[in-house]
mmCIF file of C-alpha atoms and ligand atoms in Angstrom:
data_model
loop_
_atom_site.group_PDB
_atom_site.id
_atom_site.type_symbol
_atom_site.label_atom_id
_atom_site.label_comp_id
_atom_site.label_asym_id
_atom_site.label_seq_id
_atom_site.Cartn_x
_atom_site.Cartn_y
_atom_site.Cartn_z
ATOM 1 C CA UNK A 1 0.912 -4.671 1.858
ATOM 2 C CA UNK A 2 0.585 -2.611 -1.458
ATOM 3 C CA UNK A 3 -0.725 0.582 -0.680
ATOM 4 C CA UNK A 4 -1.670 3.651 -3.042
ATOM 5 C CA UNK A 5 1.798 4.521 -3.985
ATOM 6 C CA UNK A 6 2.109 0.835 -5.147
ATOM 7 C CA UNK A 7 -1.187 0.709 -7.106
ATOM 8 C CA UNK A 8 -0.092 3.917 -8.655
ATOM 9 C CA UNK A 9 3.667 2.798 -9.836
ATOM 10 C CA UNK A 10 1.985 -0.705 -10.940
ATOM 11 C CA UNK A 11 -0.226 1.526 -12.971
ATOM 12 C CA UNK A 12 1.932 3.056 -14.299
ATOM 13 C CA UNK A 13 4.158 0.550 -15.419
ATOM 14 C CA UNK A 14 1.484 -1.578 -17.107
ATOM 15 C CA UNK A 15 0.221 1.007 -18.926
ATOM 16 C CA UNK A 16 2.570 1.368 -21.691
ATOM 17 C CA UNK A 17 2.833 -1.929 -22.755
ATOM 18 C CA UNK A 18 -1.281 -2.884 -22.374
ATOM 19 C CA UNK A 19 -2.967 -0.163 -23.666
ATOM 20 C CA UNK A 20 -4.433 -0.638 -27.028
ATOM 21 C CA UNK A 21 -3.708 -4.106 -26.785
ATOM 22 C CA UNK A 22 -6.602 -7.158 -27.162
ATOM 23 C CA UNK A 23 -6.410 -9.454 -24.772
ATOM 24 C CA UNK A 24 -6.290 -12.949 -26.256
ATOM 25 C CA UNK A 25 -6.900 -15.302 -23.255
ATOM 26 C CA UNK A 26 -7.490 -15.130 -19.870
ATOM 27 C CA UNK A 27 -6.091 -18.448 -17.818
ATOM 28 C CA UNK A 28 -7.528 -18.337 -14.280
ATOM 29 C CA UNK A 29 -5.537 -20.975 -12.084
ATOM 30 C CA UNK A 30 -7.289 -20.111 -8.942
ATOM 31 C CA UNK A 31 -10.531 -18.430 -8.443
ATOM 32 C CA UNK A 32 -10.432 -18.695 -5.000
ATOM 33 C CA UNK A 33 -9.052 -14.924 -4.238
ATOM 34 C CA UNK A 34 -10.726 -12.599 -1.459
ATOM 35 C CA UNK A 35 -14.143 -13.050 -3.691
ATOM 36 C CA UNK A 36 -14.079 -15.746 -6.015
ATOM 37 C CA UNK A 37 -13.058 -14.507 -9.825
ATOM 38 C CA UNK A 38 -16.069 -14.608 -11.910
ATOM 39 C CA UNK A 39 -16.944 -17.638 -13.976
ATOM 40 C CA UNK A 40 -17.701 -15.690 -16.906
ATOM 41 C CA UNK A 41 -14.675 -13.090 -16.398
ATOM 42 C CA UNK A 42 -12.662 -14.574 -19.680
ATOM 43 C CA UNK A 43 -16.220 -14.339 -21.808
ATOM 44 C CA UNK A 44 -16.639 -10.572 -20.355
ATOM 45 C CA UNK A 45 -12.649 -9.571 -21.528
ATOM 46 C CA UNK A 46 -10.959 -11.941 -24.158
ATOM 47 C CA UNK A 47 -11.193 -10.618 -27.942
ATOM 48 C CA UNK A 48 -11.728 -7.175 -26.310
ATOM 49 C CA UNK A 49 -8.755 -4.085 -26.500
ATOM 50 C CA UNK A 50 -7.922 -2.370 -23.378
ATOM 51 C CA UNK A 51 -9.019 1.274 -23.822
ATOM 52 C CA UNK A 52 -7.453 2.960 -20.361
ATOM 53 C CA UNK A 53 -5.947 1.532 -17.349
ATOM 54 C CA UNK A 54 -6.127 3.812 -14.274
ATOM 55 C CA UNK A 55 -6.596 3.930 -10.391
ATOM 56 C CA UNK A 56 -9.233 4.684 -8.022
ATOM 57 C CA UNK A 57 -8.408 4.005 -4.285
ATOM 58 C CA UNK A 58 -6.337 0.885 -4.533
ATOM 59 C CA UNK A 59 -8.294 -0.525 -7.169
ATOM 60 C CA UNK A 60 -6.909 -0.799 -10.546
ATOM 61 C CA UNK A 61 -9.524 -0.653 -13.390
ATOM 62 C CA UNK A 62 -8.963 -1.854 -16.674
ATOM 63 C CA UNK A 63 -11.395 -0.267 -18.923
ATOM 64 C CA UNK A 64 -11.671 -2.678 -22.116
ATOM 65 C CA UNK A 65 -14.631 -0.547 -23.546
ATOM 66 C CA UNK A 66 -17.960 -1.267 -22.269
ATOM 67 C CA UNK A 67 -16.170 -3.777 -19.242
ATOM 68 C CA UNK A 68 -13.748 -2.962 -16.541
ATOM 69 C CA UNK A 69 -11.989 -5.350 -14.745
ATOM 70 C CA UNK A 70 -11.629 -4.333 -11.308
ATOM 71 C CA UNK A 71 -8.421 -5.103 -9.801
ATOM 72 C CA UNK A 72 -7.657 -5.287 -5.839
ATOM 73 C CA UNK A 73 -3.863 -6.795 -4.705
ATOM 74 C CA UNK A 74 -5.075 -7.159 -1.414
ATOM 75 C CA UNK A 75 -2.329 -8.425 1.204
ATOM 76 C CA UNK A 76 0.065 -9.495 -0.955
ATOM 77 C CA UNK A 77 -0.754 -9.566 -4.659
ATOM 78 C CA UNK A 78 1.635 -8.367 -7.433
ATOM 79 C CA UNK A 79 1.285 -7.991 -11.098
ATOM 80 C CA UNK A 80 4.125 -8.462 -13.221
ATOM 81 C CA UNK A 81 5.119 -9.448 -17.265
ATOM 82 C CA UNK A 82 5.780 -13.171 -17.328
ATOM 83 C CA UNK A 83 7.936 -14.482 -20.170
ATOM 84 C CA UNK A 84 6.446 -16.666 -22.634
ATOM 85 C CA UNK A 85 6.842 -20.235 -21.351
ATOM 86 C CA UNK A 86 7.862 -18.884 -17.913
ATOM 87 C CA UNK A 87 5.869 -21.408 -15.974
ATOM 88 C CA UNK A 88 3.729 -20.311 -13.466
ATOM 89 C CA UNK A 89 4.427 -20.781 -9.916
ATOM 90 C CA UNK A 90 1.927 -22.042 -7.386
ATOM 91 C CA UNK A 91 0.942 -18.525 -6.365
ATOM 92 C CA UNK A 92 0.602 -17.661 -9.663
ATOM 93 C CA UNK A 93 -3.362 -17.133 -10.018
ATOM 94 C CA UNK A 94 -4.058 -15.479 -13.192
ATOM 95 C CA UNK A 95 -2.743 -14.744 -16.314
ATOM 96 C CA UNK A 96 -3.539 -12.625 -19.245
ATOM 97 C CA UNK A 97 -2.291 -12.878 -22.507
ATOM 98 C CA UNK A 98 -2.521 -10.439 -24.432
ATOM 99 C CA UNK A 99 -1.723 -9.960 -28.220
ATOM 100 C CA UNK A 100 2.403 -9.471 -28.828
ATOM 101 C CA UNK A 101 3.051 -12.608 -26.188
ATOM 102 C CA UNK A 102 2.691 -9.634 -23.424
ATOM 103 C CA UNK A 103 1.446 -11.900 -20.647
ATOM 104 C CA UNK A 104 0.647 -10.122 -17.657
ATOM 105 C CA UNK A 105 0.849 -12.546 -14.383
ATOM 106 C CA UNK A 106 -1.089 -12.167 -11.119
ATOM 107 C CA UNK A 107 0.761 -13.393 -8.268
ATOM 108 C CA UNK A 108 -1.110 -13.427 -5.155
ATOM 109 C CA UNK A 109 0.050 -15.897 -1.863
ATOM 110 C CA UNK A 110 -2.425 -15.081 0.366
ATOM 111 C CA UNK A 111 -5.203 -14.270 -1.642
ATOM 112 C CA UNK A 112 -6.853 -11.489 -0.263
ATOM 113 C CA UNK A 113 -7.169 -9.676 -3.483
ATOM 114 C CA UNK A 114 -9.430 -9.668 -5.795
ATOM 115 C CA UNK A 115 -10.528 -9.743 -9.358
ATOM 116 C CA UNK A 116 -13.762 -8.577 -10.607
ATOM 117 C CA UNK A 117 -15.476 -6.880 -13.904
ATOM 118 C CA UNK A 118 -18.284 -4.056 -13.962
ATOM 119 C CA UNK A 119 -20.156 -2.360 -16.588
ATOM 120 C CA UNK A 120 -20.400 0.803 -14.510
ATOM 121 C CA UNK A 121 -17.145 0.608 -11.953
ATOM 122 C CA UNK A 122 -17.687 3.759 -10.395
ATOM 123 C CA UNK A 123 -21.553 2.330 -9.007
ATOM 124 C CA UNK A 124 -19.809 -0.636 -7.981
ATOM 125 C CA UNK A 125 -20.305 -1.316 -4.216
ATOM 126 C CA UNK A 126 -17.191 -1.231 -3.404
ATOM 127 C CA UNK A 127 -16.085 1.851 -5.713
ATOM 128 C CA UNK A 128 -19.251 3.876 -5.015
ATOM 129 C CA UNK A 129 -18.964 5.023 -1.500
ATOM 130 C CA UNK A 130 -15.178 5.991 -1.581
ATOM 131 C CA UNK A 131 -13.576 9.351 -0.329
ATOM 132 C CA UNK A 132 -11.618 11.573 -2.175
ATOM 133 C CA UNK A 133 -8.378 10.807 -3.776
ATOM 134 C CA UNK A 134 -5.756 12.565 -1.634
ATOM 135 C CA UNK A 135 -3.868 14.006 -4.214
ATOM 136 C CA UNK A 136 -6.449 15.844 -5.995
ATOM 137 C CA UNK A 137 -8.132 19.019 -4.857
ATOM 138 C CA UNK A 138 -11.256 17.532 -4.060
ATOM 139 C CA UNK A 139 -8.876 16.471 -0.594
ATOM 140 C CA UNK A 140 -8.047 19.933 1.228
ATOM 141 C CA UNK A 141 -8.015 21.569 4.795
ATOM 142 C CA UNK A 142 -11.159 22.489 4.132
ATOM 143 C CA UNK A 143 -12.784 19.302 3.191
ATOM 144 C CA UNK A 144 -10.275 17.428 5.948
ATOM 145 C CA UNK A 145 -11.918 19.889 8.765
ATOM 146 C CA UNK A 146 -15.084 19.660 8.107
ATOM 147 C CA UNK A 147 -14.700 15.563 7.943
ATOM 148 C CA UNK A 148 -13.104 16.092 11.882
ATOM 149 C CA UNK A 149 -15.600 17.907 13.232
ATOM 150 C CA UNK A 150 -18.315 14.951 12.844
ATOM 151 C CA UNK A 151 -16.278 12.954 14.396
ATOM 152 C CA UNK A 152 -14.533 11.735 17.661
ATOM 153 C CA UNK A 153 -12.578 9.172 17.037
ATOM 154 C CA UNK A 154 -8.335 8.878 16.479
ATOM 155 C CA UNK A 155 -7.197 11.318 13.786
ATOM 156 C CA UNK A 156 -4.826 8.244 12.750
ATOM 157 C CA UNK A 157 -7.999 6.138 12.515
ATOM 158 C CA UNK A 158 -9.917 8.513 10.510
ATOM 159 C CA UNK A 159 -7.319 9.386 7.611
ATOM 160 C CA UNK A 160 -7.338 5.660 7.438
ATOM 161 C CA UNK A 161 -11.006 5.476 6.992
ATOM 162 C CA UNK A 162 -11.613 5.053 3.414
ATOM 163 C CA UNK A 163 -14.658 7.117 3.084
ATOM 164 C CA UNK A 164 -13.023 9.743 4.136
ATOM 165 C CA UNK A 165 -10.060 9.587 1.855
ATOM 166 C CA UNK A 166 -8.829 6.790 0.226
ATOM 167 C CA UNK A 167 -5.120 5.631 -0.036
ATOM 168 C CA UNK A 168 -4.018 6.295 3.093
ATOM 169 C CA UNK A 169 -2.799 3.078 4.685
ATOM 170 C CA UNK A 170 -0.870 2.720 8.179
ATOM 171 C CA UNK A 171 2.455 3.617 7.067
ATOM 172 C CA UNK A 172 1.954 6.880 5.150
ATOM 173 C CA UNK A 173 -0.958 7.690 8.238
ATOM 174 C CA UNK A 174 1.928 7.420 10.652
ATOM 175 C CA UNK A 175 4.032 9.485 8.667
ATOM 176 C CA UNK A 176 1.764 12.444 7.576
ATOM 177 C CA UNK A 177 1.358 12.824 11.652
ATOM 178 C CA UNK A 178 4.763 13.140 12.352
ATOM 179 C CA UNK A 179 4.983 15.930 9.492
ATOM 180 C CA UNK A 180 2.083 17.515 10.368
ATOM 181 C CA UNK A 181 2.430 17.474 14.326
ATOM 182 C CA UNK A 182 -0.221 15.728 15.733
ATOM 183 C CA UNK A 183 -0.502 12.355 17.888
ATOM 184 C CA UNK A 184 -2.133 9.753 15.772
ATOM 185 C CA UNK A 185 -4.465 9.284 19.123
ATOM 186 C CA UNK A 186 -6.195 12.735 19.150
ATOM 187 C CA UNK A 187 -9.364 12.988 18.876
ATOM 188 C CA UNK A 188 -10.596 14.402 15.251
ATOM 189 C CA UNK A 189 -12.889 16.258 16.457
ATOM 190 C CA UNK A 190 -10.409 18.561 18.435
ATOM 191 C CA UNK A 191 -8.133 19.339 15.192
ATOM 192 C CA UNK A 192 -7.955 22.837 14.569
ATOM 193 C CA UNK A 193 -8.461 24.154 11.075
ATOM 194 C CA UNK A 194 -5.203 25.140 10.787
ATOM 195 C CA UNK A 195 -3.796 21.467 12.086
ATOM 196 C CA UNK A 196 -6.021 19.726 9.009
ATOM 197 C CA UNK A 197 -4.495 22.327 6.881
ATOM 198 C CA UNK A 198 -0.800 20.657 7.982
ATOM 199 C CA UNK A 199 -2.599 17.459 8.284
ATOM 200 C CA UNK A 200 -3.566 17.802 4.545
ATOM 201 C CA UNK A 201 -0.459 18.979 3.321
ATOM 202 C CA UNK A 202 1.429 16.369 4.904
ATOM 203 C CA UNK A 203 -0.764 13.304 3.371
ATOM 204 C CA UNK A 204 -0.345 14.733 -0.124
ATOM 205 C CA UNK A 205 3.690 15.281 0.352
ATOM 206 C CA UNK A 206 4.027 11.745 2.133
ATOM 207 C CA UNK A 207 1.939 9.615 -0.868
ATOM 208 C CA UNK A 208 4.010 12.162 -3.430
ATOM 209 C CA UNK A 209 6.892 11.133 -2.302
ATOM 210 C CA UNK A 210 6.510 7.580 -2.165
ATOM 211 C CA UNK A 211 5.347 7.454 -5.787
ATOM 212 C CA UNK A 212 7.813 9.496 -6.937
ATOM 213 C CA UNK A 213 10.297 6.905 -5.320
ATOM 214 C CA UNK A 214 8.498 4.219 -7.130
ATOM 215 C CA UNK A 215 8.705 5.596 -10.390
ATOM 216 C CA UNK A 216 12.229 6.241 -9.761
ATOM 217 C CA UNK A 217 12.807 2.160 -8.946
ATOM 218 C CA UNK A 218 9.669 1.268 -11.427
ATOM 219 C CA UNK A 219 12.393 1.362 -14.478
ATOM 220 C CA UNK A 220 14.519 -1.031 -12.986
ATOM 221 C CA UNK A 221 11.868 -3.195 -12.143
ATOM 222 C CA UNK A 222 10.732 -3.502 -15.465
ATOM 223 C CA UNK A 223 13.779 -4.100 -17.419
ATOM 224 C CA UNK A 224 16.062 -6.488 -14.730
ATOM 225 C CA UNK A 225 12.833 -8.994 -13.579
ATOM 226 C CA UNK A 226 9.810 -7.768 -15.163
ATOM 227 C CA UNK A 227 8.760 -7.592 -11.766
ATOM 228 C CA UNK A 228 6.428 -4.831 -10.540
ATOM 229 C CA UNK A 229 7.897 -4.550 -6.247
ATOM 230 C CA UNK A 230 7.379 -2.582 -3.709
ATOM 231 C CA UNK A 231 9.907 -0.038 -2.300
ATOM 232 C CA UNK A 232 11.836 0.752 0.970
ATOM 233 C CA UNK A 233 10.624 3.635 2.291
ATOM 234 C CA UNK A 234 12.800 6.022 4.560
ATOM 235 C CA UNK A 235 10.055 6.234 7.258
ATOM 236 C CA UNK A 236 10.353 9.451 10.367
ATOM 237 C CA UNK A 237 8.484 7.156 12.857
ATOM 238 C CA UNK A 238 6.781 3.942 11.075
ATOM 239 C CA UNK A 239 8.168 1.148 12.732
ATOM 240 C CA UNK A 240 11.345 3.007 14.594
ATOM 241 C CA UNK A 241 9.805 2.138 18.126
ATOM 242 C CA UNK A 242 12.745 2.918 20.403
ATOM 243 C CA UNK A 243 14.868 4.254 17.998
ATOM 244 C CA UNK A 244 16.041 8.423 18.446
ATOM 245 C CA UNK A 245 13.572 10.724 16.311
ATOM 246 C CA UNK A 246 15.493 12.096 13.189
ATOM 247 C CA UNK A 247 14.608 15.815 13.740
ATOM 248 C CA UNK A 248 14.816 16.013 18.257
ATOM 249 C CA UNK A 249 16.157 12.403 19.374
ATOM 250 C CA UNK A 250 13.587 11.734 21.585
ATOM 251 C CA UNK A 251 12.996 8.039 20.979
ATOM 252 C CA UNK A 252 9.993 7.200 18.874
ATOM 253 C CA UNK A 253 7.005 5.613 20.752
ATOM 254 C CA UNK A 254 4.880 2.921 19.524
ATOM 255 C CA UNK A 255 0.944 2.094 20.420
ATOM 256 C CA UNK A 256 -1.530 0.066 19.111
ATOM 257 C CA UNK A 257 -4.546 1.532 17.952
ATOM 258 C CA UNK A 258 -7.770 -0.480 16.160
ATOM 259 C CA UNK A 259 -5.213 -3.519 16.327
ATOM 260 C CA UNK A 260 -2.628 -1.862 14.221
ATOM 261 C CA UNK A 261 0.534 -0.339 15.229
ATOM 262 C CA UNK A 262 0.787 3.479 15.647
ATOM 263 C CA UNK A 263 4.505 5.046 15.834
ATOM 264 C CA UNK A 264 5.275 9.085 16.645
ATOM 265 C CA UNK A 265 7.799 10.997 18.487
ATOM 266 C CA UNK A 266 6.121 12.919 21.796
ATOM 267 C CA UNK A 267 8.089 15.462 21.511
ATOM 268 C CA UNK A 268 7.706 16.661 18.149
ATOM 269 C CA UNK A 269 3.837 15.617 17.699
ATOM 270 C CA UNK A 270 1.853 16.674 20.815
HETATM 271 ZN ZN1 ZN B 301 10.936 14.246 17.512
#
């Protein structure tokens, strides 16, 4: 599943070759996405220049002055250049063709993502009620405490609630855990201020990380496919059930909390 460090290296490797361009047409193939694509999304966007493209949660927005497009890859999606006269492949929703022959493709196989426009993104209801961004300043012990203190359930659950901070999906929760210490099933609630202040630290070096390894692969991407991926992380804990923990050898433990898996090493995170 894309998560923020993703978004962020798609981001940025759109960005230089859309911005300032108009977009000429918009072919959608398939509106049927998590919510269906709106009928008058081409009338909202084509003729129009895109102004800024940037990120907010795992939502791409396209600002074309006036109109975002709100962009969402859900499970599976991926945006990518297409060649002109590639032909598009079944999962191959949406296309946007922009001025040049840039044509920017939407692949998407299961369809839980989702493409959208706003006049006023950041009121949109699913934009308006989001936490922080974790890599800002806005996200600190501080702010991370005083989130735990209202409230009792999992830690791990928590940093994945969206409202509290956004971005951090079920690998890069199981991760910052391990770093910081804790067991992804304690309680918020009992954190000390001084575990949020790991806690913190570790969620901004985790997601860091990971996008600096995108950017790293993002050139490569670009020029051998065209192709926007995903990455290989090297994960502590995140799925390494059984397996000897890197830093004490103690083998790494796996659970299953709110349906998803949960991985960290007792020893090291109690
Ligand atoms: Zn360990």
């Amino acid at each position: 599943m894309p998560e923020l460090p993703e978004v962020e290296t798609t981001c940025l490797g759109l960005r230089p070759r859309l911005l300032d361009r108009r977009l000429q047409k918009l072919t959608v193939r398939n509106s049927r996405l998590r919510w269906p694509v709106p009928e008058d999304l081409a009338g909202r966007l084509e003729g129009k220049t895109l102004a800024s493209l940037s990120r907010r949660g795992k939502y791409l927005l396209f600002d074309f002055g006036g109109v975002t497009q709100i962009a969402h890859l859900g499970m599976s999606g991926s945006l990518r250049f297409a060649e002109t006269g590639e032909p598009a492949g079944i999962h191959d929703h949406i296309d946007w063709i922009f001025e040049g022959g840039v044509i920017l493709r939407l692949r998407d196989p299961r369809r839980f993502g989702a493409v959208l426009w706003s006049a006023n993104p950041m009121h949109h209801p699913l934009l308006a009620r989001l936490g922080p961004e974790p890599l800002t300043d806005a996200f600190d012990a501080n702010y991370l405490y005083a989130q735990c203190r209202t409230r009792s359930a999992a830690i791990k659950q928590v940093i994945m609630d969206g409202h509290v901070v956004v971005g951090v999906g079920n690998i890069y929760a199981s991760e910052s855990l391990f770093h910081a210490g804790i067991r992804p099933g304690t309680s918020a609630r009992r954190l000390t201020r001084p575990a949020c202040a790991r806690l913190a630290a570790a969620i901004k070096r985790v997601l860091a990380a990971a996008i600096a390894a995108g950017g790293s692969s993002l050139r490569d991407y670009v020029q051998t496919s065209g192709e926007l991926g995903y990455f290989q992380l090297h994960t502590q804990v995140y799925d390494r059930a059984g397996l000897a923990c890197k830093r004490c050898n103690t083998p790494i433990r796996r659970i299953i909390q709110g349906q998803r898996a949960s991985f960290y090493c007792p020893q090291c995170q109690r």
